[in-house]
Amino acid sequence: MENVGSEKDWENDPVEGDNNPSHDGREPKNNFNPAMKNIHLSPIVRISERALEMGPAYREKTGKDFVYFQRGEVDFPTPEYIKDAAKRALDENRTKYPKSGGEPEFKDAILRKLLDFNKAENLTRENIVCTYGGMEALQLSFKLFEGGKAATFAPYWSPISENFVPFLQMDLTEIPLKEDFSIDFDMLDEVLKDVNIFYFNTPNNPTGKVFSEDEVKKIAELCYQNDAYLLSDEPYERIIFDGKEHFSAASLDYDNIISAFSFSKTYSMTGWRMGYLVARDPKVAGMLKLGNYSCTAGVVQFLQYAGKEALDNREEGEKAIGQMVDEYKRRRDVLCSELAKVDGVKFEKPEGAFYLFPNFTGLIPEDLQGKDRDEYVFDKLMENGVATVYGSCFGKNFGDNIRISFSTTPEPVIVDGVERIRKAFE
Ligand code: PLP
């Protein structure tokens, strides 16, 4: 299997070389913003693109398909009732410049959803900004503290350190979770003293942990006491198993809370790029609205009308979400039961989202260090036709882990994928 999974050219970012290219050998006059050189294509995207490229060659050599466990894409189509609403909105010519911050009807649907599902009271249209995905909501919120200090629990979603923080030239402090992904509150309290913004994500990517109401309340309280903003990232709020419940920081009445929400995963709308943020302080929401206007001038109008229908049509919405979550749960169960049979692998069963973050310390040669160690499991799995993401990009202490996403893999593929993992370490 030489050459399959062993090339590392794809690790390099497309932009290489000097920061200030000159033309025709002339002395350079313009320096590009160094922030543009600090950002990277997320390893998740790079691995995905590479694995997809490798698929045909792997098939030719082995007669088998690659198993794609790497990306948080979803494999359900967007529900028909949402697509129909977008088509209707187009026919109604909802194609003009949108109202800054979002269309009133869309915001009202969001407010109803926030009240019914998140128990978030005392909010008005002034607290909400509609964004291009959760991604823009996060970007704008970090932007409030450009050049400042951020912190997050580790492991964390890798674009935080790969994109948001370097793009805004911020510092990032990682607060490692304990082995069972529980929180060291003393450490959190200490770190928050010197931090502008704390990024927090539940249900969590990459661990699948759902933080409890008590945990979220304690985090919010500590952020408030330490005068740090709490940026609560909640795109997986509805993908949750075993009767667990998502508790949203948006329901807490502290001025320093911003919550980011998304349609991507809940309604299988990753490509629509729709999300919104809720800032408890309307003045902050006002700034973020101007930030949004400066970047994109707002979310396409007809998409907002489809988003309104997605939220308001509870019967269709709950039916679609229920079907997706049932399927994700079946996949999670089969993944956990199969992986439990692989000696040397340890993991916590995900309670939400669609990721598992197993630890392979027991299977990594003790003398391996640094990058060789960090990519040992990942490389071995790529060689065996299984794409995952190496743990080191989710936090400094997690090089012995990998992230497995079960968002696009039906049960038989999961069984096959885990069998390949087992064989890779035989
Ligand atoms: N936050 C987390 C933790 C995610 O995993 C993702 C997407 O994978 C997002 C935010 C952004 O989602 P989107 O921009 O598609 O709404």
Tab-separated table of C-alpha atoms and ligand atoms in Angstrom:
chain	number	residue	atom	x	y	z
A	1	MET	CA	0.000	0.000	0.000
A	2	GLU	CA	2.883	2.387	-0.470
A	3	ASN	CA	1.964	5.968	-1.292
A	4	VAL	CA	-1.595	5.661	-0.133
A	5	GLY	CA	-1.890	7.879	2.913
A	6	SER	CA	1.823	8.461	3.203
A	7	GLU	CA	2.216	11.674	1.206
A	8	LYS	CA	2.200	14.798	3.267
A	9	ASP	CA	2.226	17.443	0.514
A	10	TRP	CA	-1.432	18.116	1.268
A	11	GLU	CA	-0.451	19.342	4.733
A	12	ASN	CA	0.943	22.546	3.350
A	13	ASP	CA	-1.275	25.561	3.045
A	14	PRO	CA	-1.755	26.847	-0.475
A	15	VAL	CA	-0.172	30.202	0.409
A	16	GLU	CA	3.542	29.895	0.945
A	17	GLY	CA	6.468	32.248	0.609
A	18	ASP	CA	7.149	35.868	1.454
A	19	ASN	CA	4.669	38.067	3.130
A	20	ASN	CA	5.311	40.922	0.764
A	21	PRO	CA	5.641	39.648	-2.783
A	22	SER	CA	7.120	42.135	-5.192
A	23	HIS	CA	6.175	42.362	-8.834
A	24	ASP	CA	8.729	42.324	-11.647
A	25	GLY	CA	11.623	42.223	-9.159
A	26	ARG	CA	10.737	45.680	-7.814
A	27	GLU	CA	11.212	46.523	-4.145
A	28	PRO	CA	7.922	45.509	-2.435
A	29	LYS	CA	5.743	48.406	-1.339
A	30	ASN	CA	2.812	46.572	0.236
A	31	ASN	CA	2.906	44.289	3.254
A	32	PHE	CA	0.017	41.931	3.588
A	33	ASN	CA	-1.691	41.796	6.969
A	34	PRO	CA	0.240	39.082	8.878
A	35	ALA	CA	-3.096	37.734	10.155
A	36	MET	CA	-3.816	36.537	6.634
A	37	LYS	CA	-0.656	34.438	6.780
A	38	ASN	CA	-1.466	33.045	10.222
A	39	ILE	CA	-4.690	31.332	9.291
A	40	HIS	CA	-4.758	27.791	7.953
A	41	LEU	CA	-7.131	25.626	6.075
A	42	SER	CA	-8.551	23.493	8.893
A	43	PRO	CA	-6.823	20.086	9.035
A	44	ILE	CA	-10.335	18.615	8.961
A	45	VAL	CA	-10.956	20.163	5.544
A	46	ARG	CA	-7.466	19.271	4.297
A	47	ILE	CA	-7.774	15.668	5.432
A	48	SER	CA	-11.225	15.455	3.862
A	49	GLU	CA	-10.050	16.777	0.544
A	50	ARG	CA	-7.017	14.489	0.607
A	51	ALA	CA	-9.025	11.413	1.580
A	52	LEU	CA	-11.560	12.081	-1.163
A	53	GLU	CA	-8.720	12.400	-3.680
A	54	MET	CA	-7.201	9.142	-2.464
A	55	GLY	CA	-10.498	7.259	-2.674
A	56	PRO	CA	-10.291	6.119	-6.332
A	57	ALA	CA	-6.631	4.982	-6.049
A	58	TYR	CA	-7.427	3.092	-2.868
A	59	ARG	CA	-10.389	1.440	-4.545
A	60	GLU	CA	-8.251	0.415	-7.496
A	61	LYS	CA	-5.617	-1.141	-5.235
A	62	THR	CA	-7.886	-2.856	-2.721
A	63	GLY	CA	-11.307	-3.110	-4.338
A	64	LYS	CA	-12.709	-1.314	-1.281
A	65	ASP	CA	-13.954	2.189	-0.563
A	66	PHE	CA	-12.263	4.547	1.853
A	67	VAL	CA	-14.111	4.932	5.149
A	68	TYR	CA	-14.689	8.638	5.749
A	69	PHE	CA	-14.808	9.214	9.495
A	70	GLN	CA	-13.220	12.647	9.289
A	71	ARG	CA	-15.727	15.407	8.624
A	72	GLY	CA	-18.762	16.853	10.382
A	73	GLU	CA	-20.764	16.906	7.147
A	74	VAL	CA	-24.258	15.420	7.320
A	75	ASP	CA	-25.709	12.831	4.953
A	76	PHE	CA	-29.415	13.694	5.165
A	77	PRO	CA	-30.994	15.967	2.565
A	78	THR	CA	-32.502	19.238	3.796
A	79	PRO	CA	-36.166	18.480	4.668
A	80	GLU	CA	-38.570	19.162	1.782
A	81	TYR	CA	-40.682	21.663	3.711
A	82	ILE	CA	-37.638	23.940	4.113
A	83	LYS	CA	-36.632	23.654	0.455
A	84	ASP	CA	-40.252	24.408	-0.538
A	85	ALA	CA	-40.213	27.520	1.655
A	86	ALA	CA	-37.048	28.764	-0.071
A	87	LYS	CA	-38.629	28.199	-3.490
A	88	ARG	CA	-41.799	30.022	-2.410
A	89	ALA	CA	-39.755	32.934	-1.084
A	90	LEU	CA	-37.962	33.167	-4.432
A	91	ASP	CA	-41.288	33.172	-6.279
A	92	GLU	CA	-42.417	35.965	-3.963
A	93	ASN	CA	-39.318	37.899	-5.065
A	94	ARG	CA	-37.729	37.997	-1.641
A	95	THR	CA	-34.487	38.805	-3.350
A	96	LYS	CA	-33.765	42.353	-2.182
A	97	TYR	CA	-31.167	43.646	0.258
A	98	PRO	CA	-32.058	42.190	3.659
A	99	LYS	CA	-32.823	44.325	6.712
A	100	SER	CA	-29.644	44.897	8.708
A	101	GLY	CA	-29.249	42.228	11.386
A	102	GLY	CA	-32.091	40.115	9.955
A	103	GLU	CA	-35.694	40.213	8.733
A	104	PRO	CA	-38.199	40.915	11.547
A	105	GLU	CA	-40.279	37.789	10.720
A	106	PHE	CA	-37.193	35.593	10.899
A	107	LYS	CA	-36.110	37.139	14.186
A	108	ASP	CA	-39.586	36.562	15.633
A	109	ALA	CA	-39.385	32.866	14.690
A	110	ILE	CA	-35.979	32.723	16.379
A	111	LEU	CA	-37.398	34.367	19.511
A	112	ARG	CA	-40.225	31.813	19.642
A	113	LYS	CA	-37.697	28.993	19.275
A	114	LEU	CA	-35.426	30.482	21.957
A	115	LEU	CA	-38.337	30.693	24.351
A	116	ASP	CA	-39.776	27.228	23.682
A	117	PHE	CA	-36.593	25.172	23.326
A	118	ASN	CA	-33.949	27.122	25.188
A	119	LYS	CA	-36.166	28.682	27.894
A	120	ALA	CA	-34.483	31.975	27.011
A	121	GLU	CA	-36.745	34.779	28.261
A	122	ASN	CA	-36.618	38.579	28.166
A	123	LEU	CA	-35.135	38.767	24.685
A	124	THR	CA	-36.254	40.966	21.787
A	125	ARG	CA	-35.301	41.400	18.133
A	126	GLU	CA	-32.580	43.752	19.379
A	127	ASN	CA	-30.691	40.845	20.920
A	128	ILE	CA	-30.425	38.860	17.693
A	129	VAL	CA	-28.195	39.018	14.620
A	130	CYS	CA	-28.712	36.611	11.689
A	131	THR	CA	-25.429	35.309	10.336
A	132	TYR	CA	-23.894	33.110	7.658
A	133	GLY	CA	-23.692	29.951	9.743
A	134	GLY	CA	-22.541	29.612	13.296
A	135	MET	CA	-19.137	30.353	11.811
A	136	GLU	CA	-19.904	34.035	11.194
A	137	ALA	CA	-21.568	34.376	14.607
A	138	LEU	CA	-18.347	33.125	16.225
A	139	GLN	CA	-16.105	35.232	14.009
A	140	LEU	CA	-18.013	38.430	14.855
A	141	SER	CA	-18.005	37.645	18.580
A	142	PHE	CA	-14.246	37.026	18.696
A	143	LYS	CA	-13.835	40.208	16.665
A	144	LEU	CA	-15.099	42.187	19.678
A	145	PHE	CA	-11.756	41.402	21.309
A	146	GLU	CA	-9.340	41.526	18.385
A	147	GLY	CA	-5.760	41.447	19.707
A	148	GLY	CA	-7.043	40.313	23.124
A	149	LYS	CA	-7.029	37.078	25.094
A	150	ALA	CA	-9.254	34.066	24.623
A	151	ALA	CA	-9.515	30.765	26.487
A	152	THR	CA	-11.316	27.489	25.949
A	153	PHE	CA	-11.577	24.013	27.381
A	154	ALA	CA	-9.434	21.498	25.507
A	155	PRO	CA	-10.121	19.468	23.496
A	156	TYR	CA	-11.954	22.036	21.376
A	157	TRP	CA	-13.144	22.477	17.793
A	158	SER	CA	-9.945	23.080	15.815
A	159	PRO	CA	-10.950	26.221	13.811
A	160	ILE	CA	-10.728	28.113	17.114
A	161	SER	CA	-6.937	27.840	17.112
A	162	GLU	CA	-6.488	27.449	13.354
A	163	ASN	CA	-8.711	30.300	12.197
A	164	PHE	CA	-10.572	32.571	14.593
A	165	VAL	CA	-7.763	33.297	17.050
A	166	PRO	CA	-4.872	33.787	14.574
A	167	PHE	CA	-7.078	35.752	12.159
A	168	LEU	CA	-7.738	38.259	14.947
A	169	GLN	CA	-4.213	38.021	16.359
A	170	MET	CA	-5.430	36.869	19.752
A	171	ASP	CA	-3.824	34.667	22.430
A	172	LEU	CA	-5.468	31.367	23.258
A	173	THR	CA	-5.178	29.581	26.603
A	174	GLU	CA	-6.248	25.946	26.702
A	175	ILE	CA	-7.829	24.620	29.885
A	176	PRO	CA	-7.538	20.833	29.631
A	177	LEU	CA	-10.569	18.835	30.678
A	178	LYS	CA	-9.953	15.836	32.934
A	179	GLU	CA	-9.707	12.346	31.455
A	180	ASP	CA	-13.496	11.842	31.709
A	181	PHE	CA	-13.971	15.348	30.183
A	182	SER	CA	-15.089	16.891	33.484
A	183	ILE	CA	-14.085	20.453	34.397
A	184	ASP	CA	-11.379	21.724	36.724
A	185	PHE	CA	-13.284	24.794	37.952
A	186	ASP	CA	-10.349	26.131	39.981
A	187	MET	CA	-8.206	26.207	36.865
A	188	LEU	CA	-11.046	27.860	34.931
A	189	ASP	CA	-11.425	30.536	37.610
A	190	GLU	CA	-7.696	31.237	37.546
A	191	VAL	CA	-7.440	31.486	33.750
A	192	LEU	CA	-10.555	33.678	33.425
A	193	LYS	CA	-8.945	36.390	35.543
A	194	ASP	CA	-6.794	37.363	32.583
A	195	VAL	CA	-9.079	36.615	29.654
A	196	ASN	CA	-11.479	38.728	27.553
A	197	ILE	CA	-13.543	35.926	26.067
A	198	PHE	CA	-14.148	32.287	26.951
A	199	TYR	CA	-15.226	29.993	24.117
A	200	PHE	CA	-17.433	27.120	25.224
A	201	ASN	CA	-19.153	24.451	23.125
A	202	THR	CA	-21.954	22.092	24.137
A	203	PRO	CA	-22.889	19.443	22.931
A	204	ASN	CA	-19.221	19.215	22.231
A	205	ASN	CA	-17.154	18.713	19.127
A	206	PRO	CA	-14.888	16.604	19.341
A	207	THR	CA	-15.885	14.742	22.548
A	208	GLY	CA	-19.668	14.379	22.248
A	209	LYS	CA	-19.965	15.595	25.846
A	210	VAL	CA	-23.161	17.380	26.839
A	211	PHE	CA	-22.372	19.793	29.668
A	212	SER	CA	-24.997	19.772	32.434
A	213	GLU	CA	-27.157	22.697	33.535
A	214	ASP	CA	-25.064	22.980	36.717
A	215	GLU	CA	-21.825	23.054	34.754
A	216	VAL	CA	-23.097	25.718	32.318
A	217	LYS	CA	-24.415	27.857	35.193
A	218	LYS	CA	-21.116	27.608	37.049
A	219	ILE	CA	-19.125	28.517	33.929
A	220	ALA	CA	-21.396	31.535	33.320
A	221	GLU	CA	-21.093	32.648	36.932
A	222	LEU	CA	-17.284	32.422	36.825
A	223	CYS	CA	-17.172	34.360	33.541
A	224	TYR	CA	-19.373	37.044	35.079
A	225	GLN	CA	-17.287	37.279	38.270
A	226	ASN	CA	-14.083	37.533	36.249
A	227	ASP	CA	-15.544	40.034	33.786
A	228	ALA	CA	-14.924	37.743	30.809
A	229	TYR	CA	-17.359	37.315	27.912
A	230	LEU	CA	-18.873	33.868	27.553
A	231	LEU	CA	-19.189	32.774	23.917
A	232	SER	CA	-21.426	29.728	23.952
A	233	ASP	CA	-21.350	27.705	20.724
A	234	GLU	CA	-24.462	25.529	20.392
A	235	PRO	CA	-24.809	24.132	16.842
A	236	TYR	CA	-25.507	20.582	18.095
A	237	GLU	CA	-28.225	21.611	20.567
A	238	ARG	CA	-30.780	19.184	19.073
A	239	ILE	CA	-28.436	16.248	18.401
A	240	ILE	CA	-28.555	14.644	21.767
A	241	PHE	CA	-29.129	11.088	23.022
A	242	ASP	CA	-30.443	9.002	25.933
A	243	GLY	CA	-32.880	11.625	27.233
A	244	LYS	CA	-30.063	14.093	27.991
A	245	GLU	CA	-31.032	17.762	27.665
A	246	HIS	CA	-29.160	20.676	26.219
A	247	PHE	CA	-28.922	23.633	28.566
A	248	SER	CA	-28.334	26.914	26.750
A	249	ALA	CA	-26.311	29.759	28.233
A	250	ALA	CA	-28.695	32.035	26.282
A	251	SER	CA	-31.269	31.336	29.015
A	252	LEU	CA	-29.067	32.954	31.684
A	253	ASP	CA	-29.576	36.606	32.379
A	254	TYR	CA	-25.986	37.858	32.351
A	255	ASP	CA	-25.028	40.730	30.071
A	256	ASN	CA	-21.726	39.118	29.149
A	257	ILE	CA	-23.182	36.096	27.305
A	258	ILE	CA	-23.287	35.572	23.544
A	259	SER	CA	-24.713	32.330	22.163
A	260	ALA	CA	-24.092	31.142	18.603
A	261	PHE	CA	-26.675	28.891	16.913
A	262	SER	CA	-26.822	27.194	13.539
A	263	PHE	CA	-29.242	25.532	11.119
A	264	SER	CA	-26.456	23.370	9.660
A	265	LYS	CA	-26.763	20.255	11.772
A	266	THR	CA	-30.262	20.564	13.255
A	267	TYR	CA	-31.941	20.796	9.850
A	268	SER	CA	-29.235	19.253	7.690
A	269	MET	CA	-28.504	22.617	6.062
A	270	THR	CA	-24.694	22.767	6.143
A	271	GLY	CA	-24.442	24.309	2.675
A	272	TRP	CA	-27.080	26.985	3.258
A	273	ARG	CA	-24.740	28.781	5.674
A	274	MET	CA	-27.412	29.905	8.093
A	275	GLY	CA	-27.097	30.766	11.752
A	276	TYR	CA	-27.728	33.490	14.294
A	277	LEU	CA	-26.316	34.890	17.475
A	278	VAL	CA	-28.023	36.016	20.635
A	279	ALA	CA	-26.231	38.680	22.661
A	280	ARG	CA	-27.797	39.278	26.053
A	281	ASP	CA	-26.717	42.915	25.938
A	282	PRO	CA	-28.521	44.728	23.080
A	283	LYS	CA	-25.623	47.205	22.806
A	284	VAL	CA	-23.294	44.305	22.055
A	285	ALA	CA	-25.822	42.892	19.582
A	286	GLY	CA	-25.867	46.344	17.956
A	287	MET	CA	-22.084	46.276	17.481
A	288	LEU	CA	-22.212	42.749	16.108
A	289	LYS	CA	-24.970	43.808	13.708
A	290	LEU	CA	-22.687	46.518	12.334
A	291	GLY	CA	-19.866	43.983	12.092
A	292	ASN	CA	-22.159	41.691	10.127
A	293	TYR	CA	-23.239	44.558	7.880
A	294	SER	CA	-19.605	45.514	7.231
A	295	CYS	CA	-18.719	41.977	6.147
A	296	THR	CA	-21.704	40.626	4.269
A	297	ALA	CA	-24.561	43.178	4.448
A	298	GLY	CA	-26.734	40.414	5.860
A	299	VAL	CA	-28.044	36.949	5.063
A	300	VAL	CA	-29.809	36.481	1.710
A	301	GLN	CA	-33.489	37.337	2.148
A	302	PHE	CA	-35.085	34.208	0.698
A	303	LEU	CA	-32.890	32.030	2.927
A	304	GLN	CA	-34.202	33.854	5.967
A	305	TYR	CA	-37.779	33.027	4.940
A	306	ALA	CA	-36.828	29.369	4.609
A	307	GLY	CA	-35.184	29.603	8.043
A	308	LYS	CA	-38.390	31.027	9.490
A	309	GLU	CA	-40.350	28.071	8.111
A	310	ALA	CA	-37.717	25.622	9.415
A	311	LEU	CA	-38.272	26.952	12.927
A	312	ASP	CA	-42.013	27.618	12.818
A	313	ASN	CA	-43.243	24.396	11.253
A	314	ARG	CA	-42.817	22.379	14.425
A	315	GLU	CA	-44.605	19.285	13.157
A	316	GLU	CA	-42.344	18.800	10.131
A	317	GLY	CA	-39.267	20.063	11.971
A	318	GLU	CA	-39.577	17.672	14.894
A	319	LYS	CA	-40.285	14.764	12.539
A	320	ALA	CA	-37.110	15.462	10.533
A	321	ILE	CA	-34.943	16.057	13.600
A	322	GLY	CA	-36.310	12.910	15.278
A	323	GLN	CA	-35.415	10.749	12.266
A	324	MET	CA	-31.892	12.146	12.064
A	325	VAL	CA	-31.208	11.815	15.773
A	326	ASP	CA	-32.510	8.214	15.818
A	327	GLU	CA	-30.113	7.348	13.014
A	328	TYR	CA	-27.159	9.123	14.679
A	329	LYS	CA	-27.936	7.239	17.882
A	330	ARG	CA	-27.930	3.887	16.069
A	331	ARG	CA	-24.568	4.787	14.532
A	332	ARG	CA	-23.162	5.892	17.877
A	333	ASP	CA	-24.266	2.654	19.510
A	334	VAL	CA	-22.717	0.427	16.870
A	335	LEU	CA	-19.513	2.494	16.826
A	336	CYS	CA	-19.162	2.254	20.608
A	337	SER	CA	-19.931	-1.455	20.793
A	338	GLU	CA	-17.475	-2.270	17.972
A	339	LEU	CA	-14.697	-0.027	19.268
A	340	ALA	CA	-15.053	-1.495	22.754
A	341	LYS	CA	-13.746	-4.743	21.205
A	342	VAL	CA	-10.444	-3.120	20.157
A	343	ASP	CA	-7.904	-3.735	22.926
A	344	GLY	CA	-5.961	-0.680	24.024
A	345	VAL	CA	-8.517	1.920	22.913
A	346	LYS	CA	-10.287	3.976	25.597
A	347	PHE	CA	-13.225	6.324	25.078
A	348	GLU	CA	-16.187	8.119	26.664
A	349	LYS	CA	-19.551	7.365	25.054
A	350	PRO	CA	-20.811	10.509	23.264
A	351	GLU	CA	-23.998	11.985	24.760
A	352	GLY	CA	-24.614	14.356	21.854
A	353	ALA	CA	-23.283	15.676	18.518
A	354	PHE	CA	-21.820	12.985	16.229
A	355	TYR	CA	-18.209	12.633	17.275
A	356	LEU	CA	-16.188	10.195	19.338
A	357	PHE	CA	-12.736	11.066	20.649
A	358	PRO	CA	-10.982	7.797	21.552
A	359	ASN	CA	-7.556	7.561	23.141
A	360	PHE	CA	-4.938	5.202	21.648
A	361	THR	CA	-2.111	5.589	24.206
A	362	GLY	CA	-2.128	1.825	24.803
A	363	LEU	CA	-1.366	1.187	21.123
A	364	ILE	CA	1.304	3.830	20.431
A	365	PRO	CA	4.982	2.780	20.782
A	366	GLU	CA	6.262	4.372	24.002
A	367	ASP	CA	9.393	5.888	22.460
A	368	LEU	CA	7.537	7.932	19.815
A	369	GLN	CA	7.555	11.695	20.434
A	370	GLY	CA	6.311	14.945	18.883
A	371	LYS	CA	4.745	14.968	15.423
A	372	ASP	CA	5.667	11.298	14.836
A	373	ARG	CA	3.637	10.354	17.870
A	374	ASP	CA	0.794	12.800	17.123
A	375	GLU	CA	0.238	11.373	13.670
A	376	TYR	CA	1.053	7.719	14.307
A	377	VAL	CA	-2.528	6.513	14.690
A	378	PHE	CA	-3.862	8.829	11.995
A	379	ASP	CA	-1.234	7.660	9.465
A	380	LYS	CA	-1.762	3.995	10.243
A	381	LEU	CA	-5.489	4.394	9.717
A	382	MET	CA	-5.069	6.335	6.444
A	383	GLU	CA	-2.867	3.477	5.186
A	384	ASN	CA	-5.755	1.149	5.984
A	385	GLY	CA	-8.355	3.252	4.189
A	386	VAL	CA	-9.832	5.015	7.210
A	387	ALA	CA	-9.821	8.820	7.357
A	388	THR	CA	-10.043	10.373	10.837
A	389	VAL	CA	-8.618	13.596	12.323
A	390	TYR	CA	-5.539	13.528	14.556
A	391	GLY	CA	-6.202	14.620	18.124
A	392	SER	CA	-3.387	17.171	18.383
A	393	CYS	CA	-5.358	19.693	16.349
A	394	PHE	CA	-8.049	19.708	19.054
A	395	GLY	CA	-5.644	20.625	21.856
A	396	LYS	CA	-2.077	20.276	23.079
A	397	ASN	CA	-2.635	17.292	25.379
A	398	PHE	CA	-4.616	15.175	22.976
A	399	GLY	CA	-2.033	13.861	20.526
A	400	ASP	CA	-2.866	10.245	21.471
A	401	ASN	CA	-6.511	10.693	20.465
A	402	ILE	CA	-8.279	10.782	17.122
A	403	ARG	CA	-11.676	12.189	16.244
A	404	ILE	CA	-14.158	9.871	14.586
A	405	SER	CA	-17.225	11.470	13.038
A	406	PHE	CA	-20.243	9.208	12.483
A	407	SER	CA	-22.258	11.854	10.637
A	408	THR	CA	-21.979	10.317	7.154
A	409	THR	CA	-21.306	6.637	7.775
A	410	PRO	CA	-24.182	4.116	7.791
A	411	GLU	CA	-23.919	1.253	10.302
A	412	PRO	CA	-22.273	-1.345	7.979
A	413	VAL	CA	-19.577	1.191	7.051
A	414	ILE	CA	-18.944	1.837	10.737
A	415	VAL	CA	-18.538	-1.888	11.392
A	416	ASP	CA	-16.133	-2.176	8.452
A	417	GLY	CA	-14.222	0.964	9.557
A	418	VAL	CA	-13.706	-0.287	13.103
A	419	GLU	CA	-12.647	-3.692	11.796
A	420	ARG	CA	-9.948	-1.903	9.754
A	421	ILE	CA	-8.898	0.003	12.887
A	422	ARG	CA	-8.589	-3.289	14.769
A	423	LYS	CA	-6.575	-4.897	11.990
A	424	ALA	CA	-4.280	-1.847	11.688
A	425	PHE	CA	-3.085	-2.469	15.242
A	426	GLU	CA	-3.006	-6.253	15.222
B	1	PLP	N1	-19.151	25.186	16.035
B	1	PLP	C1	-18.834	23.887	16.015
B	1	PLP	C2	-18.396	23.238	17.282
B	1	PLP	C3	-18.926	23.145	14.839
B	1	PLP	O1	-18.590	21.845	14.845
B	1	PLP	C4	-19.337	23.803	13.654
B	1	PLP	C5	-19.375	23.084	12.380
B	1	PLP	O2	-18.919	21.992	12.214
B	1	PLP	C6	-19.675	25.162	13.731
B	1	PLP	C7	-19.560	25.819	14.927
B	1	PLP	C8	-20.070	25.971	12.512
B	1	PLP	O3	-21.195	25.538	11.915
B	1	PLP	P1	-21.860	26.331	10.695
B	1	PLP	O4	-20.990	27.489	10.341
B	1	PLP	O5	-22.020	25.351	9.605
B	1	PLP	O6	-23.165	26.823	11.247
